[in-house]
Coordinates of C-alpha atoms in Angstrom, one line a residue:
M3 CA 2.4 -7.6 -19.0
S4 CA 3.1 -11.0 -17.4
L5 CA 0.5 -13.3 -15.8
W6 CA 0.4 -13.4 -12.0
S7 CA -1.2 -15.8 -9.7
P8 CA -3.8 -14.2 -7.5
R9 CA -2.1 -13.0 -4.3
R10 CA -3.6 -12.6 -0.9
H11 CA -2.2 -11.5 2.5
E12 CA -4.5 -12.4 5.4
G13 CA -7.3 -12.7 2.8
Y14 CA -6.6 -9.4 1.1
P15 CA -5.0 -8.7 -2.2
P16 CA -2.0 -6.3 -2.2
I17 CA -2.9 -2.7 -2.7
E18 CA -0.8 -2.6 -5.8
D19 CA -3.0 -5.3 -7.4
Y20 CA -5.8 -2.7 -8.1
G21 CA -6.6 -0.4 -11.0
L22 CA -8.5 2.8 -10.8
I23 CA -11.5 3.7 -13.1
G24 CA -13.8 6.7 -12.8
D25 CA -15.8 9.4 -14.5
G26 CA -15.0 12.7 -12.8
R27 CA -17.6 12.3 -10.1
G28 CA -17.0 8.9 -8.5
C29 CA -14.5 6.1 -8.9
A30 CA -13.8 2.4 -8.2
L31 CA -10.9 0.1 -7.7
V32 CA -10.9 -3.1 -9.7
G33 CA -8.7 -6.0 -8.5
R34 CA -6.5 -8.2 -10.6
D35 CA -8.9 -11.0 -9.6
G36 CA -11.8 -9.3 -11.3
A37 CA -13.4 -7.9 -8.1
V38 CA -14.6 -4.3 -7.7
D39 CA -13.6 -4.1 -4.0
F40 CA -14.0 -0.3 -3.5
M41 CA -16.5 2.0 -5.2
C42 CA -17.8 5.4 -4.1
V43 CA -20.6 6.9 -6.2
P44 CA -22.2 9.2 -7.2
R45 CA -19.4 11.2 -5.5
F46 CA -15.8 10.5 -4.5
D47 CA -16.8 11.1 -0.9
S48 CA -20.1 9.2 -1.0
P49 CA -20.5 6.2 1.4
P50 CA -18.9 3.2 -0.4
V51 CA -21.2 0.9 -2.3
F52 CA -18.5 -1.8 -2.2
C53 CA -15.6 -1.8 0.3
A54 CA -14.4 -5.4 0.6
L55 CA -10.9 -3.7 0.5
L56 CA -11.7 -2.6 4.1
D57 CA -13.5 -5.8 5.2
R58 CA -13.5 -8.9 3.0
H59 CA -16.5 -10.3 4.9
R60 CA -18.8 -7.3 5.4
G61 CA -17.6 -4.7 2.9
G62 CA -19.3 -5.9 -0.2
S63 CA -18.0 -6.4 -3.7
F64 CA -18.9 -6.8 -7.4
L65 CA -17.1 -9.9 -8.6
L66 CA -16.7 -11.0 -12.2
T67 CA -14.3 -13.9 -12.3
P68 CA -14.1 -17.5 -13.6
D69 CA -14.3 -20.5 -11.3
R70 CA -10.9 -22.1 -10.5
L71 CA -9.0 -18.9 -11.3
Q72 CA -5.3 -19.7 -11.8
S73 CA -3.6 -16.5 -13.0
C74 CA -4.4 -13.0 -14.0
R75 CA -3.0 -9.7 -15.3
Q76 CA -4.2 -6.2 -16.0
H77 CA -3.5 -3.3 -18.4
Y78 CA -5.1 -0.1 -19.3
L79 CA -6.1 0.5 -22.9
Q80 CA -3.4 2.8 -24.0
D81 CA -3.8 6.5 -22.9
T82 CA -7.2 5.9 -21.3
G83 CA -8.9 5.3 -18.0
V84 CA -10.4 2.0 -19.4
L85 CA -9.1 -1.1 -17.6
V86 CA -8.6 -4.6 -19.0
T87 CA -8.2 -7.7 -16.8
E88 CA -7.3 -11.1 -18.2
L89 CA -8.3 -14.0 -16.0
R90 CA -7.1 -17.6 -16.8
A91 CA -8.9 -20.6 -15.3
D92 CA -8.0 -24.2 -15.9
T93 CA -10.6 -24.5 -18.6
G94 CA -10.3 -21.2 -20.4
T95 CA -9.5 -17.5 -20.4
V96 CA -11.8 -14.5 -20.1
Q97 CA -11.0 -10.9 -20.7
V98 CA -12.9 -8.3 -18.7
T99 CA -13.0 -4.7 -19.7
D100 CA -14.1 -2.1 -17.1
A101 CA -15.0 1.5 -17.5
F102 CA -17.2 4.3 -16.1
V103 CA -18.6 5.3 -19.5
L104 CA -18.7 8.9 -20.5
E105 CA -21.5 10.8 -22.2
P106 CA -21.5 10.6 -26.0
G107 CA -19.3 13.3 -27.4
A108 CA -17.7 14.1 -24.0
H109 CA -14.7 16.4 -24.2
L110 CA -12.5 15.8 -21.1
E111 CA -10.3 18.7 -22.2
E112 CA -13.2 21.1 -21.5
D113 CA -13.5 19.8 -18.0
T114 CA -17.3 19.6 -18.2
P115 CA -19.6 17.0 -16.6
A116 CA -19.0 13.8 -18.6
G117 CA -20.0 10.8 -16.6
K118 CA -23.2 8.8 -17.2
G119 CA -23.3 7.3 -13.8
Q120 CA -22.6 3.8 -15.1
L121 CA -20.1 1.1 -14.5
V122 CA -19.8 -1.1 -17.6
R123 CA -18.2 -4.6 -17.3
H124 CA -17.7 -6.6 -20.5
A125 CA -16.5 -10.2 -20.4
L126 CA -15.3 -12.0 -23.5
V127 CA -14.0 -15.6 -23.5
T128 CA -10.9 -15.7 -25.6
H129 CA -10.0 -19.3 -25.1
G130 CA -11.8 -22.5 -24.0
T131 CA -14.9 -22.5 -21.8
V132 CA -15.4 -20.5 -18.6
D133 CA -17.9 -20.7 -15.8
L134 CA -18.1 -17.0 -15.0
R135 CA -19.2 -16.1 -11.5
V136 CA -21.2 -12.9 -11.1
L137 CA -21.7 -11.7 -7.6
I138 CA -23.0 -8.2 -6.8
Q139 CA -23.2 -7.7 -3.0
P140 CA -23.3 -4.0 -1.8
R141 CA -22.1 -3.2 1.7
G142 CA -24.8 -4.0 4.2
G143 CA -26.8 -6.0 1.6
A144 CA -29.4 -4.9 -0.8
E145 CA -33.1 -5.6 -1.5
A146 CA -33.1 -7.1 -5.0
R147 CA -36.1 -7.1 -7.3
R148 CA -36.7 -7.7 -11.0
D149 CA -37.8 -4.9 -13.2
A150 CA -38.2 -4.6 -17.0
A151 CA -34.5 -3.9 -17.6
G152 CA -33.0 -6.4 -15.2
W153 CA -32.6 -5.9 -11.4
Q154 CA -33.0 -3.1 -9.0
L155 CA -30.8 -3.2 -5.9
A156 CA -31.9 -0.9 -3.1
C157 CA -29.0 -0.1 -0.8
P158 CA -30.4 1.6 2.3
G159 CA -26.9 2.1 3.9
Q160 CA -25.9 4.2 0.9
Q161 CA -29.4 5.7 0.3
L162 CA -28.9 4.6 -3.3
T163 CA -30.7 2.4 -5.8
L164 CA -28.6 0.5 -8.3
H165 CA -29.9 -0.7 -11.6
L166 CA -28.3 -3.8 -13.1
R167 CA -28.7 -4.7 -16.8
A168 CA -27.1 -7.7 -18.5
S169 CA -26.9 -8.8 -22.1
R170 CA -27.7 -12.4 -21.1
P171 CA -30.4 -13.6 -18.7
L172 CA -29.2 -13.2 -15.2
P173 CA -31.2 -15.4 -12.9
D174 CA -30.0 -13.6 -9.8
P175 CA -27.4 -11.0 -8.8
R176 CA -25.5 -14.1 -7.7
S177 CA -25.2 -16.2 -10.8
T178 CA -22.8 -18.4 -12.8
L179 CA -22.8 -18.1 -16.6
R180 CA -21.1 -20.8 -18.8
L181 CA -19.5 -19.1 -21.7
H182 CA -17.6 -20.6 -24.6
Q183 CA -14.8 -19.2 -26.8
G184 CA -16.0 -16.1 -28.6
E185 CA -19.0 -15.6 -26.3
E186 CA -19.5 -12.4 -24.3
V187 CA -21.6 -10.8 -21.7
W188 CA -22.2 -7.1 -20.8
L189 CA -23.1 -6.0 -17.3
V190 CA -24.2 -2.4 -16.7
L191 CA -24.5 -1.1 -13.1
Q192 CA -26.1 2.3 -13.1
W193 CA -26.8 4.7 -10.2
S194 CA -28.1 7.6 -12.2
Q195 CA -31.6 7.7 -13.5
P196 CA -31.8 4.8 -16.0
H197 CA -34.3 6.3 -18.4
D198 CA -32.1 8.7 -20.4
V199 CA -32.2 9.4 -24.1
H200 CA -29.2 7.3 -24.8
Q201 CA -30.6 4.2 -23.2
N202 CA -30.8 2.3 -26.6
R203 CA -27.2 3.0 -27.6
R204 CA -25.0 -0.1 -27.9
I205 CA -22.8 -0.6 -24.9
D206 CA -19.8 -1.3 -27.1
E207 CA -20.3 2.0 -28.8
E208 CA -20.3 3.7 -25.5
I209 CA -17.0 2.0 -24.6
T210 CA -15.5 3.1 -27.9
E211 CA -16.6 6.7 -27.4
T212 CA -15.2 6.6 -23.9
V213 CA -11.8 5.4 -25.2
R214 CA -11.9 8.1 -27.9
A215 CA -12.6 10.8 -25.3
W216 CA -9.7 9.7 -23.1
R217 CA -7.2 9.5 -26.0
R218 CA -8.3 12.9 -27.3
W219 CA -7.5 14.4 -23.9
S220 CA -4.3 12.4 -23.4
A221 CA -2.9 13.8 -26.6
Y222 CA -2.4 17.1 -24.8
V223 CA 0.1 15.6 -22.4
V224 CA 3.7 16.4 -23.4
D225 CA 5.9 13.4 -24.1
D226 CA 9.4 15.0 -24.2
V227 CA 10.2 14.0 -20.6
P228 CA 11.9 11.0 -19.0
Q229 CA 9.6 8.1 -18.3
A230 CA 7.0 9.6 -20.6
D231 CA 4.6 6.6 -20.3
L232 CA 4.5 6.9 -16.5
V233 CA 4.1 10.7 -16.8
R234 CA 1.1 10.2 -19.0
R235 CA -0.4 7.5 -16.7
S236 CA 0.2 9.9 -13.8
A237 CA -1.7 12.6 -15.6
I238 CA -4.6 10.2 -16.4
T239 CA -4.7 9.2 -12.7
L240 CA -4.9 12.8 -11.6
K241 CA -7.7 13.3 -14.1
L242 CA -9.5 10.3 -12.6
L243 CA -9.3 12.0 -9.2
D244 CA -10.5 15.3 -10.7
H245 CA -14.1 16.4 -10.0
F246 CA -14.9 17.6 -13.5
E247 CA -17.7 19.9 -12.5
N248 CA -15.6 22.4 -10.4
G249 CA -11.9 21.4 -10.8
A250 CA -11.3 20.0 -7.3
I251 CA -8.9 17.1 -7.2
V252 CA -9.2 14.6 -4.3
A253 CA -6.1 13.4 -2.6
A254 CA -6.8 9.8 -3.2
A255 CA -9.6 7.4 -4.2
T256 CA -9.8 5.6 -0.8
S257 CA -10.1 5.9 2.9
S258 CA -8.3 4.1 5.7
L259 CA -5.7 2.1 3.8
P260 CA -3.1 1.8 6.5
E261 CA 0.3 3.4 6.5
C262 CA 1.4 0.6 8.8
I263 CA -0.2 -2.9 8.7
G264 CA -2.0 -3.5 11.9
G265 CA -1.6 0.1 12.9
R266 CA -3.9 3.1 13.4
R267 CA -2.4 5.4 10.7
N268 CA -5.6 5.2 8.7
W269 CA -7.2 8.4 7.2
D270 CA -9.9 9.4 4.8
Y271 CA -8.3 11.0 1.7
R272 CA -11.4 11.4 -0.4
Y273 CA -11.3 15.2 -0.1
A274 CA -9.3 18.1 -1.6
W275 CA -6.4 19.7 0.2
I276 CA -5.5 23.4 -0.4
R277 CA -1.9 22.3 -0.1
D278 CA -2.2 19.8 -3.0
A279 CA -3.6 22.5 -5.3
A280 CA -0.3 24.5 -5.4
Y281 CA 1.8 21.4 -6.1
T282 CA -0.6 19.9 -8.5
V283 CA -1.1 23.1 -10.5
F284 CA 2.6 23.7 -10.9
A285 CA 3.0 20.2 -12.3
L286 CA -0.1 20.1 -14.6
R287 CA 0.8 23.5 -16.2
R288 CA 4.2 22.1 -17.2
I289 CA 2.9 19.0 -19.0
G290 CA 0.3 20.7 -21.2
L291 CA -2.8 20.7 -19.0
P292 CA -3.7 24.3 -18.2
M293 CA -7.4 23.6 -18.0
E294 CA -7.0 21.2 -15.1
A295 CA -4.5 23.5 -13.5
G296 CA -6.9 26.5 -13.7
G297 CA -9.8 24.5 -12.5
F298 CA -8.0 23.4 -9.3
L299 CA -6.8 27.0 -8.8
S300 CA -10.3 28.4 -9.1
W301 CA -11.7 25.8 -6.7
A302 CA -8.9 26.5 -4.1
L303 CA -9.3 30.2 -4.2
T304 CA -13.1 30.0 -4.0
A305 CA -13.0 27.5 -1.1
A306 CA -10.5 29.6 0.8
Q307 CA -12.7 32.6 0.9
Q308 CA -15.5 30.9 2.8
D309 CA -13.8 30.8 6.3
E310 CA -12.2 33.5 8.4
H311 CA -9.4 31.1 9.0
P312 CA -9.0 28.9 5.9
R313 CA -9.1 25.1 6.4
V314 CA -6.5 22.8 4.9
L315 CA -9.1 20.6 3.3
Y316 CA -12.6 20.7 1.9
D317 CA -15.1 18.4 0.2
V318 CA -15.3 18.7 -3.6
D319 CA -18.0 21.4 -3.3
G320 CA -15.6 23.5 -1.2
R321 CA -17.5 22.8 2.0
P322 CA -16.0 21.5 5.3
P323 CA -15.9 17.7 5.3
P324 CA -18.0 15.8 7.7
A325 CA -16.7 15.2 11.2
E326 CA -14.3 12.2 11.5
V327 CA -16.0 9.1 12.7
I328 CA -14.8 5.5 13.3
D329 CA -16.7 2.7 11.5
E330 CA -16.9 0.0 14.1
E331 CA -18.4 -2.5 11.7
L332 CA -15.4 -2.9 9.4
E333 CA -12.2 -4.7 10.4
G334 CA -9.9 -2.6 8.1
Y335 CA -7.5 -3.7 5.4
R336 CA -5.6 -6.7 6.7
R337 CA -7.3 -6.0 10.1
S338 CA -5.8 -2.6 10.4
A339 CA -8.5 -0.8 12.4
P340 CA -9.9 1.7 12.7
V341 CA -11.7 2.6 9.5
R342 CA -12.4 6.3 9.4
W343 CA -14.8 8.4 7.4
G344 CA -14.3 12.2 7.4
N345 CA -11.0 13.8 8.4
A346 CA -10.4 15.7 11.6
A347 CA -7.4 17.4 10.1
A348 CA -9.9 19.9 8.7
E349 CA -10.1 21.4 12.2
Q350 CA -6.4 21.6 12.8
V351 CA -4.3 24.7 12.8
Q352 CA -1.8 24.5 9.9
H353 CA -0.1 27.8 9.1
D354 CA 1.2 26.6 5.8
V355 CA -2.2 27.2 4.3
Y356 CA -1.5 30.9 4.1
G357 CA 1.4 30.3 1.7
E358 CA -0.5 27.6 -0.2
I359 CA -3.4 30.0 -0.9
L360 CA -1.1 33.0 -1.9
D361 CA 0.9 30.7 -4.1
C362 CA -2.3 29.5 -5.8
A363 CA -3.2 33.2 -6.4
F364 CA 0.3 33.9 -7.7
Q365 CA 0.0 31.1 -10.2
W366 CA -3.5 32.1 -11.0
A367 CA -2.4 35.7 -11.9
A368 CA 0.6 34.3 -13.9
T369 CA -1.7 32.4 -16.1
G370 CA -4.0 35.4 -16.8
G371 CA -6.5 34.9 -13.9
R372 CA -8.1 38.0 -12.5
L373 CA -7.9 39.0 -8.8
D374 CA -11.0 41.1 -8.2
G375 CA -11.2 43.5 -5.3
R376 CA -13.0 41.1 -2.9
L377 CA -10.5 38.3 -3.5
W378 CA -7.5 40.6 -3.2
H379 CA -8.8 42.0 0.1
R380 CA -9.0 38.4 1.3
L381 CA -5.5 37.5 0.1
A382 CA -4.0 40.7 1.7
D383 CA -5.7 39.8 5.0
L384 CA -4.1 36.3 4.8
A385 CA -0.7 37.8 4.2
E386 CA -1.2 40.0 7.3
Q387 CA -2.2 36.9 9.3
A388 CA 1.0 35.1 8.1
R389 CA 3.2 37.9 9.5
T390 CA 2.5 36.7 13.0
A391 CA 1.1 33.2 12.6
W392 CA 4.5 31.6 12.0
K393 CA 5.6 32.4 15.5
T394 CA 2.9 30.2 17.0
P395 CA 2.7 26.4 17.1
D396 CA 0.6 24.5 14.6
H397 CA 0.2 20.9 13.5
G398 CA 2.3 21.1 10.4
I399 CA 2.3 19.6 6.9
W400 CA 2.2 16.1 8.4
E401 CA -0.9 16.9 10.4
V402 CA 0.5 15.5 13.7
R403 CA -2.0 14.5 16.4
T404 CA 0.0 15.9 19.3
H405 CA 0.3 19.4 20.7
G406 CA 1.5 21.8 18.0
R407 CA 5.1 22.9 17.4
P408 CA 6.6 25.9 15.5
F409 CA 7.2 23.8 12.4
T410 CA 9.8 25.0 9.9
Y411 CA 7.8 24.1 6.9
S412 CA 4.8 26.1 8.3
A413 CA 7.1 29.2 8.9
A414 CA 8.5 28.8 5.4
M415 CA 5.0 28.8 3.9
C416 CA 4.2 32.0 5.8
Q417 CA 7.3 33.4 4.1
V418 CA 5.8 32.3 0.8
A419 CA 2.5 34.1 1.7
L420 CA 4.4 37.4 2.4
D421 CA 6.6 37.1 -0.7
R422 CA 3.8 36.3 -3.1
A423 CA 1.6 39.0 -1.7
A424 CA 4.3 41.6 -2.2
R425 CA 5.0 40.3 -5.8
L426 CA 1.3 40.4 -6.7
A427 CA 0.8 43.9 -5.3
R428 CA 3.9 45.2 -7.2
R429 CA 3.1 43.5 -10.5
L430 CA -0.6 44.2 -10.6
H431 CA -0.5 47.6 -8.9
L432 CA -2.8 46.3 -6.1
P433 CA -3.2 48.1 -2.7
G434 CA -1.3 46.8 0.3
D435 CA 1.8 47.2 2.4
L436 CA 4.0 45.5 -0.2
D437 CA 7.3 46.9 1.1
T438 CA 6.6 45.6 4.6
W439 CA 5.5 42.2 3.2
A440 CA 8.7 41.9 1.1
A441 CA 10.9 42.9 4.0
E442 CA 9.2 40.5 6.3
A443 CA 9.6 37.7 3.8
R444 CA 13.3 38.4 3.6
R445 CA 13.6 38.5 7.3
L446 CA 11.7 35.3 7.8
A447 CA 13.9 33.4 5.3
G448 CA 16.9 34.5 7.3
C449 CA 15.1 33.4 10.5
I450 CA 14.6 30.0 9.1
L451 CA 18.2 29.7 8.1
H452 CA 19.3 30.7 11.7
D453 CA 16.6 29.3 14.0
A454 CA 15.9 26.0 12.3
W455 CA 19.6 25.2 11.9
D456 CA 21.1 22.6 14.3
E457 CA 24.9 22.5 14.4
R458 CA 24.9 19.0 15.9
S459 CA 22.8 17.6 13.1
N460 CA 24.4 19.9 10.5
A461 CA 21.0 20.4 9.0
L462 CA 17.8 22.4 9.1
T463 CA 15.4 20.6 11.4
E464 CA 11.6 20.2 11.6
H465 CA 10.9 23.2 13.9
L466 CA 12.3 26.5 14.9
G467 CA 14.5 26.4 18.0
P468 CA 16.5 23.5 19.5
G469 CA 15.5 19.9 19.6
G470 CA 14.0 19.4 16.2
G471 CA 14.2 16.1 14.3
I472 CA 15.3 15.7 10.6
D473 CA 12.3 16.2 8.4
A474 CA 11.9 15.5 4.6
S475 CA 9.4 18.3 4.3
L476 CA 12.3 20.7 4.2
L477 CA 13.2 19.3 0.7
A478 CA 10.2 21.3 -0.4
L479 CA 11.7 24.7 0.5
P480 CA 13.5 25.1 -2.8
L481 CA 10.3 24.0 -4.7
R482 CA 8.4 26.9 -3.0
R483 CA 11.3 29.3 -3.5
V484 CA 12.1 29.8 0.1
L485 CA 15.7 28.8 -0.1
P486 CA 17.8 27.8 -3.2
A487 CA 18.5 24.1 -3.5
D488 CA 22.2 24.9 -3.8
H489 CA 22.4 27.1 -0.7
P490 CA 25.1 25.5 1.6
R491 CA 22.6 24.8 4.3
M492 CA 20.1 23.2 1.9
I493 CA 22.9 21.0 0.5
A494 CA 23.8 20.0 4.1
T495 CA 20.1 19.4 4.9
T496 CA 19.7 17.2 1.8
R497 CA 22.6 15.1 2.9
A498 CA 21.3 14.7 6.4
I499 CA 17.8 13.7 5.1
T500 CA 19.3 11.2 2.8
S501 CA 21.5 9.8 5.6
R502 CA 19.0 9.8 8.5
L503 CA 15.7 9.2 6.7
G504 CA 17.0 6.9 3.9
A505 CA 15.0 3.6 3.8
G506 CA 17.2 2.0 1.1
D507 CA 17.2 2.1 -2.7
G508 CA 16.0 5.7 -3.1
L509 CA 13.2 5.6 -0.6
L510 CA 12.8 8.1 2.3
Y511 CA 10.8 8.3 5.4
R512 CA 9.2 11.7 5.9
Y513 CA 10.5 11.7 9.6
L514 CA 11.2 9.3 12.4
P515 CA 8.4 9.2 15.0
K516 CA 10.9 8.5 17.8
D517 CA 12.6 11.8 17.0
S518 CA 9.5 13.7 15.8
P519 CA 6.6 12.6 18.0
D520 CA 3.3 12.6 16.0
G521 CA 0.9 11.2 18.7
L522 CA 0.7 7.8 17.2
N523 CA 4.0 6.2 18.2
Q524 CA 3.9 3.7 15.3
P525 CA 6.1 3.1 12.3
E526 CA 5.1 3.8 8.7
G527 CA 6.3 3.2 5.2
A528 CA 8.6 5.3 3.1
F529 CA 6.8 8.4 1.6
V530 CA 6.9 8.3 -2.2
L531 CA 6.6 12.1 -2.7
C532 CA 9.7 12.7 -0.6
S533 CA 11.9 10.7 -3.0
F534 CA 10.7 12.9 -5.9
W535 CA 11.5 16.0 -3.8
L536 CA 15.0 14.6 -3.4
V537 CA 15.3 14.3 -7.2
D538 CA 14.3 17.9 -7.6
N539 CA 16.9 19.0 -5.0
L540 CA 19.7 17.0 -6.7
V541 CA 18.8 18.7 -10.0
G542 CA 18.9 22.1 -8.3
Q543 CA 22.3 21.2 -6.9
G544 CA 23.7 20.2 -10.3
H545 CA 23.8 16.5 -9.7
V546 CA 21.7 15.6 -12.8
D547 CA 23.0 12.1 -13.4
E548 CA 22.5 11.2 -9.8
A549 CA 19.0 12.7 -9.9
S550 CA 18.2 10.8 -13.1
A551 CA 19.3 7.5 -11.6
L552 CA 17.2 8.1 -8.5
F553 CA 14.2 9.1 -10.6
D554 CA 14.4 5.8 -12.6
T555 CA 14.7 3.8 -9.4
V556 CA 11.7 5.4 -7.7
C557 CA 9.7 5.0 -11.0
S558 CA 10.5 1.3 -10.9
Y559 CA 8.4 0.9 -7.8
A560 CA 5.2 1.8 -9.6
S561 CA 2.6 -0.9 -9.8
P562 CA 2.3 -2.9 -13.1
L563 CA -0.4 -0.4 -14.1
G564 CA 1.9 2.6 -13.4
L565 CA 0.1 3.6 -10.1
F566 CA 1.5 4.7 -6.8
A567 CA 0.1 4.7 -3.3
E568 CA 1.1 7.2 -0.7
Q569 CA 3.9 5.0 0.8
I570 CA 6.0 2.0 0.1
D571 CA 7.1 -0.7 2.6
P572 CA 10.9 -0.7 2.4
A573 CA 11.0 -4.3 3.5
D574 CA 9.2 -5.8 0.5
R575 CA 8.2 -2.8 -1.8
S576 CA 4.5 -3.4 -1.2
F577 CA 2.2 -0.4 -1.1
L578 CA 0.9 1.3 2.0
G579 CA -1.6 4.1 2.5
N580 CA -4.4 5.4 0.4
F581 CA -4.3 4.6 -3.3
P582 CA -3.8 5.9 -5.9
Q583 CA -2.3 8.9 -4.1
G584 CA -2.5 12.1 -6.2
L585 CA 0.6 13.8 -4.7
S586 CA 2.8 10.8 -5.5
H587 CA 1.9 11.2 -9.1
V588 CA 2.3 15.0 -8.9
G589 CA 5.8 14.4 -7.6
L590 CA 6.6 12.1 -10.5
I591 CA 5.4 14.6 -13.1
A592 CA 7.3 17.6 -11.5
S593 CA 10.6 15.6 -11.3
A594 CA 10.2 14.5 -14.9
V595 CA 9.8 18.1 -16.0
E596 CA 12.8 19.3 -13.9
L597 CA 15.0 16.5 -15.3
A598 CA 13.9 17.1 -18.9
R599 CA 14.9 20.8 -18.5
A600 CA 18.3 19.9 -17.1
Q601 CA 19.0 17.3 -19.7
R602 CA 18.3 19.9 -22.4
G603 CA 20.8 22.1 -20.8
I604 CA 18.3 24.6 -19.2
R605 CA 19.7 25.8 -15.9
P606 CA 17.7 24.5 -12.9
E607 CA 14.8 26.7 -11.7
L608 CA 15.6 25.7 -8.1
S609 CA 19.2 26.9 -7.9
T610 CA 20.6 30.3 -6.9
H611 CA 21.0 31.7 -10.4
A612 CA 17.2 31.7 -11.0
W613 CA 16.3 32.8 -7.5
F614 CA 13.3 35.2 -7.2
Q615 CA 13.3 36.2 -10.8

């Protein structure tokens, strides 16, 4: 944990200079400079209280930092979601501990509501004397007035009232406090009702109990995997993105962090994708977290029953997200407009959702979940829809904003829908045309091998029929048991993806926009998840040493806190896209598990020998 000088690009800290804290309802990003520059409470998808990350002038922030800051560094308290920032000025050093505190006696392993609706910030001067700046400025301003406990901040733009308490007199929400070595100050920002029965508890006790709750939960995460510390941090990150009350896991903590600086690839990821559920559940089950896996499965299957044609994403309550709108007031991170709230992809046609839902149901049943008559009727209907849907264009896994195409990944997931429906019907003696489903699944797998194959590229391509580009999503076909990783055409496709989409040093683009038009005609960074998919394919093809080296290389790109964004800029290894990105961490976990199995001599699950067992 080395000290770093505060860094800025066009007035903005690098994305990788932030840490995530949360309580299973909302969350915040805390910068290495001591600023809370993004915070959405009381829910992940609430309007942000602070979003200087998206506009340094108008976004608002909660700053706690010394005057004349010279250097800084961060770390999490081991195996927790509690963040510590050390800030060094020319006259002294202050250590700031940040946490969304949990209810006394909270048990995260029970996945019950645990947050108190409080951000606690504790500043302790460890050396010298520090003039500590306190600045609380919500987006759009706030009407501040004193009350018996401290300050009330009415935030009309968020329809929220914040309550600020401090252990020292705070003349104003904008104040400077002189603190000497050994002196401390506690600041508590609360958005829930402030008059609860635990109001008189000492704040340090609440931090201690929060640390204890996190460590009790973290002890369930397996450690016999490569890069065990990063796997545990990935698990904690996913838990911080987990809506404890119903098991939904949002894709990322943020909205509109750009996939290309200065570009328009800016999306709101504060929602839960059905697609993510199947990947996430597979990974969480294998590292000792069946409760979280089951919660996300239950949420996904419940949400999917609400619409005749299931959506690809929902809010944490399983409802359609709000319509996508552009926020004209905010300039965007490093002036990368537009800033968007809501996500129009919820209205897209994406045929892979059939397979995602049936795969969730398959995993649900495999872990003892019950498929009642109503749910099975719905699942059987989705399998029937998948029989024909794959023949028609859709917008695909990458949610392109052009006219649809018959994407190979979408057809493959329709194959998954038919295969899983047949297996469920056979194993659980459920009604349905299981022989037809099974036959159609086999036929569709053959169709993918034939119709997506391009002799000139010597690879499977992005869509069925001629003219498709190389697409890294096809690395997921073995993960979903559509094709074995060691099938000759998957081996050739893996080579083509590595050659054509390689961005250097283990990084991969998901596709090239010039070959695979997506409606934006702009570059983007390398997609972290795709590199982990490549690791899994190499394991399935028997190249364990090569896979292990690639895994270690990709893990080396994690932030100093062990976090990943959605993408990495190959030019300088800086982060791009929303942050932290759940699927990047899911990919890390899944690859670690595959490598651990291979290194123990267990034959790969993704290769031909284990196919369709």
